mmCIF file of C-alpha atoms and ligand atoms in Angstrom:
data_model
loop_
_atom_site.group_PDB
_atom_site.id
_atom_site.type_symbol
_atom_site.label_atom_id
_atom_site.label_comp_id
_atom_site.label_asym_id
_atom_site.label_seq_id
_atom_site.Cartn_x
_atom_site.Cartn_y
_atom_site.Cartn_z
ATOM 1 C CA MET F 26 35.082 53.186 15.726
ATOM 2 C CA ALA F 27 35.483 56.439 17.658
ATOM 3 C CA THR F 28 35.622 56.000 21.402
ATOM 4 C CA ILE F 29 32.549 56.979 23.355
ATOM 5 C CA LYS F 30 33.012 59.869 25.760
ATOM 6 C CA CYS F 31 29.491 61.111 26.361
ATOM 7 C CA ILE F 32 26.256 59.147 26.675
ATOM 8 C CA GLY F 33 22.789 60.600 26.156
ATOM 9 C CA ILE F 34 19.888 58.967 27.965
ATOM 10 C CA LEU F 35 16.152 59.328 27.340
ATOM 11 C CA THR F 36 12.838 57.727 28.252
ATOM 12 C CA SER F 37 10.192 57.547 25.541
ATOM 13 C CA GLY F 38 6.649 56.348 24.881
ATOM 14 C CA GLY F 39 4.531 54.948 27.716
ATOM 15 C CA ASP F 40 6.063 55.468 31.157
ATOM 16 C CA ALA F 41 6.689 52.512 33.436
ATOM 17 C CA PRO F 42 7.658 52.162 37.110
ATOM 18 C CA GLY F 43 11.378 51.393 37.316
ATOM 19 C CA MET F 44 12.418 53.800 34.568
ATOM 20 C CA ASN F 45 14.025 56.001 37.220
ATOM 21 C CA ALA F 46 15.991 53.062 38.593
ATOM 22 C CA ALA F 47 17.238 52.478 35.034
ATOM 23 C CA ILE F 48 18.183 56.152 34.567
ATOM 24 C CA ARG F 49 20.111 55.989 37.834
ATOM 25 C CA ALA F 50 21.921 52.798 36.868
ATOM 26 C CA VAL F 51 22.871 54.057 33.390
ATOM 27 C CA THR F 52 24.098 57.384 34.789
ATOM 28 C CA ARG F 53 26.144 55.960 37.639
ATOM 29 C CA THR F 54 27.664 53.102 35.641
ATOM 30 C CA ALA F 55 28.692 55.555 32.915
ATOM 31 C CA ILE F 56 30.266 57.920 35.443
ATOM 32 C CA PHE F 57 31.930 54.944 37.149
ATOM 33 C CA HIS F 58 33.618 54.212 33.803
ATOM 34 C CA GLY F 59 34.706 57.824 33.371
ATOM 35 C CA LEU F 60 32.055 58.804 30.834
ATOM 36 C CA GLN F 61 30.047 61.995 30.735
ATOM 37 C CA VAL F 62 26.240 61.677 30.881
ATOM 38 C CA LYS F 63 23.543 63.939 29.456
ATOM 39 C CA GLY F 64 19.876 63.579 30.336
ATOM 40 C CA ILE F 65 17.546 64.257 27.414
ATOM 41 C CA TYR F 66 14.074 65.402 28.481
ATOM 42 C CA ARG F 67 10.728 64.331 26.969
ATOM 43 C CA GLY F 68 12.030 61.477 24.851
ATOM 44 C CA TYR F 69 12.873 62.167 21.225
ATOM 45 C CA LYS F 70 11.193 65.558 21.547
ATOM 46 C CA GLY F 71 14.055 66.731 23.769
ATOM 47 C CA LEU F 72 16.551 65.575 21.214
ATOM 48 C CA ILE F 73 14.839 67.830 18.675
ATOM 49 C CA THR F 74 14.274 70.856 20.937
ATOM 50 C CA GLY F 75 17.616 70.490 22.729
ATOM 51 C CA GLU F 76 16.123 70.115 26.212
ATOM 52 C CA ILE F 77 19.226 68.463 27.642
ATOM 53 C CA ALA F 78 21.187 68.718 30.894
ATOM 54 C CA GLU F 79 24.411 67.192 32.126
ATOM 55 C CA PHE F 80 23.804 64.508 34.749
ATOM 56 C CA LYS F 81 26.155 64.005 37.668
ATOM 57 C CA SER F 82 25.792 61.250 40.216
ATOM 58 C CA GLN F 83 23.710 63.535 42.482
ATOM 59 C CA ASN F 84 21.164 64.175 39.732
ATOM 60 C CA VAL F 85 19.989 60.607 40.163
ATOM 61 C CA SER F 86 20.069 60.507 43.970
ATOM 62 C CA ASN F 87 16.917 59.444 45.748
ATOM 63 C CA ILE F 88 15.006 58.388 42.619
ATOM 64 C CA ILE F 89 15.269 54.584 42.674
ATOM 65 C CA GLN F 90 11.998 54.362 44.614
ATOM 66 C CA LEU F 91 10.044 56.800 42.436
ATOM 67 C CA GLY F 92 7.474 55.785 39.810
ATOM 68 C CA GLY F 93 7.264 57.604 36.465
ATOM 69 C CA THR F 94 10.399 59.104 34.942
ATOM 70 C CA ILE F 95 12.324 62.178 36.079
ATOM 71 C CA LEU F 96 13.351 62.701 32.447
ATOM 72 C CA LYS F 97 9.647 62.882 31.476
ATOM 73 C CA THR F 98 8.442 61.052 28.427
ATOM 74 C CA ALA F 99 6.580 62.002 25.285
ATOM 75 C CA ARG F 100 5.338 60.810 21.984
ATOM 76 C CA CYS F 101 7.091 62.699 19.199
ATOM 77 C CA LYS F 102 5.624 62.762 15.699
ATOM 78 C CA GLU F 103 8.495 64.767 14.270
ATOM 79 C CA PHE F 104 10.974 62.008 15.062
ATOM 80 C CA ARG F 105 9.051 59.758 12.682
ATOM 81 C CA THR F 106 10.192 61.980 9.786
ATOM 82 C CA PRO F 107 13.725 62.086 8.275
ATOM 83 C CA GLU F 108 13.725 65.885 8.782
ATOM 84 C CA GLY F 109 12.955 65.514 12.482
ATOM 85 C CA ARG F 110 15.665 62.914 12.941
ATOM 86 C CA ALA F 111 18.178 65.115 11.101
ATOM 87 C CA ILE F 112 17.541 67.897 13.645
ATOM 88 C CA ALA F 113 17.940 65.328 16.447
ATOM 89 C CA TYR F 114 21.301 64.327 14.997
ATOM 90 C CA GLU F 115 22.440 67.957 14.824
ATOM 91 C CA THR F 116 21.499 68.363 18.478
ATOM 92 C CA MET F 117 23.555 65.327 19.391
ATOM 93 C CA GLN F 118 26.593 66.697 17.577
ATOM 94 C CA ARG F 119 26.192 70.115 19.164
ATOM 95 C CA GLU F 120 25.923 68.563 22.623
ATOM 96 C CA GLY F 121 28.822 66.199 21.993
ATOM 97 C CA ILE F 122 26.692 63.115 22.653
ATOM 98 C CA ASP F 123 28.387 60.071 21.075
ATOM 99 C CA ALA F 124 25.942 57.321 22.021
ATOM 100 C CA LEU F 125 22.342 56.918 23.140
ATOM 101 C CA VAL F 126 20.561 54.787 25.702
ATOM 102 C CA VAL F 127 16.828 54.677 24.968
ATOM 103 C CA ILE F 128 14.425 53.345 27.600
ATOM 104 C CA GLY F 129 10.987 52.553 26.208
ATOM 105 C CA GLY F 130 8.685 50.133 24.462
ATOM 106 C CA ASP F 131 8.325 48.736 21.015
ATOM 107 C CA GLY F 132 7.802 52.124 19.316
ATOM 108 C CA SER F 133 10.719 53.811 21.056
ATOM 109 C CA LEU F 134 13.097 51.016 20.093
ATOM 110 C CA THR F 135 11.826 51.149 16.503
ATOM 111 C CA GLY F 136 12.717 54.860 16.456
ATOM 112 C CA ALA F 137 16.145 54.117 17.960
ATOM 113 C CA ARG F 138 16.824 51.473 15.354
ATOM 114 C CA ILE F 139 15.992 53.764 12.424
ATOM 115 C CA PHE F 140 17.960 56.683 13.903
ATOM 116 C CA ALA F 141 21.007 54.520 14.636
ATOM 117 C CA GLN F 142 21.052 53.161 11.100
ATOM 118 C CA GLU F 143 20.575 56.545 9.431
ATOM 119 C CA PHE F 144 23.392 58.297 11.278
ATOM 120 C CA ASN F 145 25.590 55.405 12.382
ATOM 121 C CA ILE F 146 25.132 56.218 16.060
ATOM 122 C CA PRO F 147 25.855 53.642 18.772
ATOM 123 C CA CYS F 148 22.504 53.033 20.338
ATOM 124 C CA VAL F 149 21.345 50.655 23.047
ATOM 125 C CA GLY F 150 17.768 50.089 24.195
ATOM 126 C CA LEU F 151 16.282 49.036 27.518
ATOM 127 C CA PRO F 152 12.853 47.389 27.575
ATOM 128 C CA GLY F 153 10.647 49.793 29.552
ATOM 129 C CA THR F 154 6.966 48.949 29.346
ATOM 130 C CA ILE F 155 4.385 47.556 31.747
ATOM 131 C CA ASP F 156 3.011 45.301 28.981
ATOM 132 C CA ASN F 157 5.994 42.888 28.940
ATOM 133 C CA ASP F 158 5.558 42.610 25.178
ATOM 134 C CA LEU F 159 9.185 42.820 24.033
ATOM 135 C CA TYR F 160 10.724 39.702 22.593
ATOM 136 C CA GLY F 161 14.099 38.559 23.938
ATOM 137 C CA THR F 162 13.731 39.354 27.625
ATOM 138 C CA ASP F 163 11.875 37.417 30.298
ATOM 139 C CA SER F 164 10.513 40.608 31.791
ATOM 140 C CA THR F 165 10.350 44.312 30.982
ATOM 141 C CA ILE F 166 10.899 47.212 33.384
ATOM 142 C CA GLY F 167 7.546 48.062 35.003
ATOM 143 C CA TYR F 168 5.762 44.793 34.347
ATOM 144 C CA ASP F 169 6.150 43.318 37.829
ATOM 145 C CA THR F 170 5.018 46.534 39.522
ATOM 146 C CA ALA F 171 1.960 46.802 37.264
ATOM 147 C CA LEU F 172 1.121 43.168 38.000
ATOM 148 C CA ASN F 173 1.256 43.881 41.735
ATOM 149 C CA THR F 174 -0.943 46.943 41.299
ATOM 150 C CA ILE F 175 -3.482 44.798 39.462
ATOM 151 C CA LEU F 176 -3.425 42.278 42.319
ATOM 152 C CA ASP F 177 -4.129 44.980 44.864
ATOM 153 C CA ALA F 178 -7.083 46.207 42.855
ATOM 154 C CA VAL F 179 -8.524 42.788 42.076
ATOM 155 C CA ASP F 180 -8.284 41.706 45.731
ATOM 156 C CA LYS F 181 -10.440 44.695 46.618
ATOM 157 C CA ILE F 182 -12.891 44.050 43.813
ATOM 158 C CA ARG F 183 -13.142 40.448 45.020
ATOM 159 C CA ASP F 184 -14.444 41.630 48.402
ATOM 160 C CA THR F 185 -17.324 43.504 46.872
ATOM 161 C CA ALA F 186 -17.906 40.931 44.098
ATOM 162 C CA THR F 187 -18.370 38.180 46.696
ATOM 163 C CA SER F 188 -20.698 40.242 48.847
ATOM 164 C CA HIS F 189 -23.058 40.898 45.945
ATOM 165 C CA GLU F 190 -22.572 37.656 43.993
ATOM 166 C CA ARG F 191 -21.557 39.458 40.857
ATOM 167 C CA LEU F 192 -19.646 38.785 37.688
ATOM 168 C CA PHE F 193 -16.914 41.407 37.244
ATOM 169 C CA PHE F 194 -15.021 42.158 34.076
ATOM 170 C CA VAL F 195 -11.818 43.948 35.073
ATOM 171 C CA GLU F 196 -9.990 45.650 32.230
ATOM 172 C CA VAL F 197 -6.206 45.746 32.479
ATOM 173 C CA MET F 198 -3.604 47.187 30.108
ATOM 174 C CA GLY F 199 -1.893 45.157 27.372
ATOM 175 C CA ARG F 200 -2.502 46.596 23.930
ATOM 176 C CA ASP F 201 -1.237 43.615 22.015
ATOM 177 C CA ALA F 202 -0.204 41.272 24.795
ATOM 178 C CA GLY F 203 -2.062 39.305 27.431
ATOM 179 C CA PHE F 204 0.721 38.942 30.013
ATOM 180 C CA LEU F 205 -0.815 41.333 32.541
ATOM 181 C CA ALA F 206 -4.283 39.818 32.125
ATOM 182 C CA LEU F 207 -3.167 36.189 32.235
ATOM 183 C CA ASN F 208 -0.624 36.375 35.047
ATOM 184 C CA GLY F 209 -2.797 38.924 36.877
ATOM 185 C CA ALA F 210 -5.647 36.394 36.741
ATOM 186 C CA ILE F 211 -3.474 33.545 38.036
ATOM 187 C CA ALA F 212 -2.056 35.644 40.857
ATOM 188 C CA SER F 213 -5.384 37.119 41.954
ATOM 189 C CA GLY F 214 -7.320 33.876 41.703
ATOM 190 C CA ALA F 215 -9.561 35.268 38.969
ATOM 191 C CA GLU F 216 -11.725 32.837 37.038
ATOM 192 C CA ALA F 217 -10.502 33.684 33.538
ATOM 193 C CA ALA F 218 -8.469 36.010 31.357
ATOM 194 C CA ILE F 219 -9.465 37.296 27.947
ATOM 195 C CA ILE F 220 -6.337 38.071 25.943
ATOM 196 C CA PRO F 221 -5.620 39.357 22.423
ATOM 197 C CA GLU F 222 -3.418 36.381 21.513
ATOM 198 C CA PHE F 223 -6.393 34.010 21.511
ATOM 199 C CA ASN F 224 -8.960 36.273 20.007
ATOM 200 C CA THR F 225 -9.001 34.772 16.571
ATOM 201 C CA GLU F 226 -8.932 31.158 17.758
ATOM 202 C CA VAL F 227 -11.859 30.867 20.136
ATOM 203 C CA ASP F 228 -14.758 32.856 21.515
ATOM 204 C CA GLN F 229 -13.206 33.416 24.922
ATOM 205 C CA LEU F 230 -16.468 34.464 26.531
ATOM 206 C CA GLU F 231 -18.261 31.293 25.495
ATOM 207 C CA GLU F 232 -15.248 29.294 26.709
ATOM 208 C CA PHE F 233 -15.440 30.997 30.053
ATOM 209 C CA ILE F 234 -19.165 30.465 30.429
ATOM 210 C CA LYS F 235 -18.714 26.834 29.460
ATOM 211 C CA ASN F 236 -15.602 26.089 31.537
ATOM 212 C CA GLY F 237 -15.184 28.608 34.244
ATOM 213 C CA TYR F 238 -18.433 30.019 35.480
ATOM 214 C CA ARG F 239 -20.205 27.895 38.045
ATOM 215 C CA LYS F 240 -23.548 28.774 39.500
ATOM 216 C CA SER F 241 -22.280 27.435 42.788
ATOM 217 C CA LYS F 242 -19.602 30.139 42.882
ATOM 218 C CA ASN F 243 -20.752 33.228 44.602
ATOM 219 C CA SER F 244 -18.727 35.575 42.414
ATOM 220 C CA SER F 245 -16.549 35.580 39.332
ATOM 221 C CA ILE F 246 -13.817 37.867 38.118
ATOM 222 C CA VAL F 247 -12.556 37.910 34.551
ATOM 223 C CA LEU F 248 -9.536 39.967 33.565
ATOM 224 C CA VAL F 249 -9.763 41.451 30.080
ATOM 225 C CA ALA F 250 -6.751 42.889 28.245
ATOM 226 C CA GLU F 251 -7.535 46.337 26.860
ATOM 227 C CA SER F 252 -7.058 45.828 23.155
ATOM 228 C CA GLU F 253 -8.736 46.453 19.846
ATOM 229 C CA LEU F 254 -8.597 42.713 19.355
ATOM 230 C CA THR F 255 -10.579 41.839 22.476
ATOM 231 C CA GLY F 256 -12.808 44.910 22.407
ATOM 232 C CA GLY F 257 -12.211 45.473 26.125
ATOM 233 C CA ALA F 258 -14.261 44.770 29.246
ATOM 234 C CA MET F 259 -17.348 46.800 28.241
ATOM 235 C CA HIS F 260 -17.741 44.719 25.124
ATOM 236 C CA TYR F 261 -17.899 41.483 27.125
ATOM 237 C CA ALA F 262 -20.181 42.921 29.774
ATOM 238 C CA GLU F 263 -22.643 43.986 27.058
ATOM 239 C CA ARG F 264 -22.551 40.563 25.502
ATOM 240 C CA VAL F 265 -23.309 38.868 28.828
ATOM 241 C CA LYS F 266 -26.081 41.338 29.620
ATOM 242 C CA ASN F 267 -27.750 40.628 26.295
ATOM 243 C CA LYS F 268 -27.369 36.880 26.289
ATOM 244 C CA TYR F 269 -27.204 35.669 29.902
ATOM 245 C CA LEU F 270 -29.880 37.742 31.527
ATOM 246 C CA ASP F 271 -29.604 36.316 35.036
ATOM 247 C CA TYR F 272 -25.975 37.390 35.555
ATOM 248 C CA ASP F 273 -25.382 40.542 37.577
ATOM 249 C CA VAL F 274 -22.512 42.050 35.570
ATOM 250 C CA ARG F 275 -20.157 44.899 36.461
ATOM 251 C CA VAL F 276 -17.126 46.469 34.810
ATOM 252 C CA THR F 277 -14.017 48.039 36.346
ATOM 253 C CA ILE F 278 -11.430 49.662 34.114
ATOM 254 C CA LEU F 279 -8.156 49.979 36.005
ATOM 255 C CA GLY F 280 -6.655 52.415 33.487
ATOM 256 C CA HIS F 281 -3.693 54.597 34.273
ATOM 257 C CA LEU F 282 -3.327 53.654 37.905
ATOM 258 C CA GLN F 283 -1.546 50.569 36.537
ATOM 259 C CA ARG F 284 1.323 52.746 35.350
ATOM 260 C CA GLY F 285 1.928 54.472 38.667
ATOM 261 C CA GLY F 286 3.461 53.647 42.006
ATOM 262 C CA SER F 287 6.804 52.879 43.520
ATOM 263 C CA PRO F 288 8.601 50.140 41.566
ATOM 264 C CA SER F 289 8.695 46.651 43.115
ATOM 265 C CA ALA F 290 11.985 45.125 44.299
ATOM 266 C CA GLN F 291 12.031 42.985 41.182
ATOM 267 C CA ASP F 292 11.657 45.973 38.848
ATOM 268 C CA ARG F 293 14.322 47.972 40.684
ATOM 269 C CA ILE F 294 16.789 45.104 40.440
ATOM 270 C CA LEU F 295 15.902 44.429 36.804
ATOM 271 C CA ALA F 296 16.276 48.124 35.900
ATOM 272 C CA SER F 297 19.576 48.399 37.784
ATOM 273 C CA ARG F 298 21.040 45.352 36.075
ATOM 274 C CA LEU F 299 19.826 46.371 32.621
ATOM 275 C CA GLY F 300 21.015 49.956 33.088
ATOM 276 C CA ALA F 301 24.497 48.852 34.104
ATOM 277 C CA ALA F 302 24.602 46.331 31.252
ATOM 278 C CA ALA F 303 23.669 49.054 28.729
ATOM 279 C CA ILE F 304 26.901 50.912 29.486
ATOM 280 C CA GLU F 305 28.969 47.726 29.535
ATOM 281 C CA ALA F 306 27.486 46.866 26.127
ATOM 282 C CA LEU F 307 28.377 50.247 24.623
ATOM 283 C CA LEU F 308 31.906 50.015 25.991
ATOM 284 C CA ASP F 309 32.099 46.539 24.501
ATOM 285 C CA ASP F 310 31.276 47.981 21.061
ATOM 286 C CA GLN F 311 27.776 46.557 20.959
ATOM 287 C CA ARG F 312 25.451 48.530 18.687
ATOM 288 C CA ASN F 313 21.728 48.544 18.031
ATOM 289 C CA VAL F 314 20.792 45.996 20.618
ATOM 290 C CA MET F 315 18.200 45.814 23.337
ATOM 291 C CA ILE F 316 19.498 44.537 26.656
ATOM 292 C CA GLY F 317 17.400 41.784 28.137
ATOM 293 C CA ILE F 318 17.584 39.166 30.862
ATOM 294 C CA VAL F 319 16.844 35.548 30.005
ATOM 295 C CA HIS F 320 17.184 32.800 32.619
ATOM 296 C CA ASP F 321 18.815 35.362 34.913
ATOM 297 C CA GLU F 322 21.601 36.143 32.408
ATOM 298 C CA ILE F 323 22.130 39.409 30.545
ATOM 299 C CA VAL F 324 21.526 39.033 26.808
ATOM 300 C CA TYR F 325 21.914 41.352 23.810
ATOM 301 C CA VAL F 326 18.971 41.218 21.431
ATOM 302 C CA PRO F 327 19.294 42.931 18.038
ATOM 303 C CA PHE F 328 16.631 45.654 17.722
ATOM 304 C CA SER F 329 15.237 43.915 14.668
ATOM 305 C CA LYS F 330 14.476 40.777 16.694
ATOM 306 C CA ALA F 331 13.123 42.523 19.783
ATOM 307 C CA ILE F 332 10.722 44.620 17.746
ATOM 308 C CA LYS F 333 9.588 42.249 15.031
ATOM 309 C CA ASN F 334 8.997 39.056 16.964
ATOM 310 C CA ASP F 335 5.974 38.554 19.175
ATOM 311 C CA LYS F 336 6.693 37.204 22.599
ATOM 312 C CA PRO F 337 4.602 34.043 22.873
ATOM 313 C CA ILE F 338 2.184 33.346 25.700
ATOM 314 C CA LYS F 339 2.974 30.061 27.438
ATOM 315 C CA ALA F 340 0.241 27.464 27.004
ATOM 316 C CA GLU F 341 1.163 26.153 30.450
ATOM 317 C CA LEU F 342 -0.045 29.401 32.064
ATOM 318 C CA VAL F 343 -3.385 29.130 30.300
ATOM 319 C CA ASN F 344 -3.758 25.562 31.545
ATOM 320 C CA VAL F 345 -2.861 26.547 35.092
ATOM 321 C CA LEU F 346 -5.507 29.262 35.111
ATOM 322 C CA ARG F 347 -8.115 26.899 33.695
ATOM 323 C CA ALA F 348 -7.389 24.174 36.231
ATOM 324 C CA LEU F 349 -7.272 26.496 39.231
ATOM 325 C CA SER F 350 -10.501 28.308 38.467
ATOM 326 C CA ILE F 351 -12.903 25.354 38.629
HETATM 327 P P1 ADP P 415 6.306 52.836 23.139
HETATM 328 O O1 ADP P 415 7.772 53.067 23.070
HETATM 329 O O2 ADP P 415 5.798 52.824 24.555
HETATM 330 O O3 ADP P 415 5.871 51.631 22.337
HETATM 331 P P2 ADP P 415 5.238 54.642 21.047
HETATM 332 O O4 ADP P 415 4.845 53.543 20.143
HETATM 333 O O5 ADP P 415 4.272 55.760 21.237
HETATM 334 O O6 ADP P 415 5.583 54.131 22.527
HETATM 335 O O7 ADP P 415 6.626 55.246 20.505
HETATM 336 C C1 ADP P 415 7.275 56.280 21.198
HETATM 337 C C2 ADP P 415 7.959 57.213 20.251
HETATM 338 O O8 ADP P 415 8.966 56.516 19.502
HETATM 339 C C3 ADP P 415 7.078 57.846 19.176
HETATM 340 O O9 ADP P 415 6.342 58.942 19.653
HETATM 341 C C4 ADP P 415 8.107 58.252 18.141
HETATM 342 O O10 ADP P 415 8.745 59.456 18.510
HETATM 343 C C5 ADP P 415 9.111 57.116 18.220
HETATM 344 N N1 ADP P 415 8.790 56.136 17.178
HETATM 345 C C6 ADP P 415 7.912 55.121 17.197
HETATM 346 N N2 ADP P 415 7.869 54.462 16.022
HETATM 347 C C7 ADP P 415 8.738 55.101 15.210
HETATM 348 C C8 ADP P 415 9.159 54.936 13.842
HETATM 349 N N3 ADP P 415 8.635 53.967 13.072
HETATM 350 N N4 ADP P 415 10.084 55.794 13.356
HETATM 351 C C9 ADP P 415 10.609 56.759 14.125
HETATM 352 N N5 ADP P 415 10.259 56.976 15.382
HETATM 353 C C10 ADP P 415 9.342 56.170 15.941
#
């Protein structure tokens, strides 16, 4: 295997707070080991258009505290085609990039896996998504910050919900995963969470009405994961309005504010550790793996596992929420 001299780094798909801390860690660890680093802008798009710049240590100064990603991110249809990926490979050769570090979610790592296999490129992925839906790591970069943002918002909604004795459905992100909704509900003292994982098993609204909602409570807050499977907060509010006429129902959709903000301490540390481990992994001849942390130890998860497996929701968390919301 040829030795790696130059690493390309990109952020792709949905942005997440802490991506900058990861970019910084990858860049500095690579330079520390005598490697050259190139920043690729706008995800896979930049690999196709050649929007690439050499990164020195100063290029990543003063970014650890910034939300978003200084490399920008994008969704790139062309990279889904063999022709698009062939152009990306040519760009890599022209730029002298020998290996790639991809920071992103499920889709981005799927792209990395296909690209790495097609052209035999050493490729390492970092889990960057607020949804925490990647298998093989306890947490993903951005998840903790998004959870804290949700707490801030729900605490404020609680003030007004209590004053008016209302039932609030608060929609949080989590396309296919209920981690933000479930842990957000536990941490904010919400009465229930409606999550995609349970959608086929039970009618979560009826469960909530039966178990959680008490007339004696002067307000209730239910967190709903935004997902095609749940139908989102509006769907539940409509159902309550039509069936339980005496409830005063309101909806708040938190939306993109969940992606923003300065990363939490936990996300900065996670991103720094994962970023450093990405370079160590490449130097150690690891290929096509996502770096994760499980039980506070760095782990290498083959792309195939990280992408294909669903990360399970712990039943214990569901029970905690149920018991604490009586
Ligand atoms: P995320 O990484 O946040 O899950 P997306 O699912 O939008 O975001 O994926 C980000 C990008 O990764 C896509 O725009 C595309 O360029 C690339 N990608 C996703 N899936 C594939 C695939 N099956 N083949 C090639 N590239 C892919």
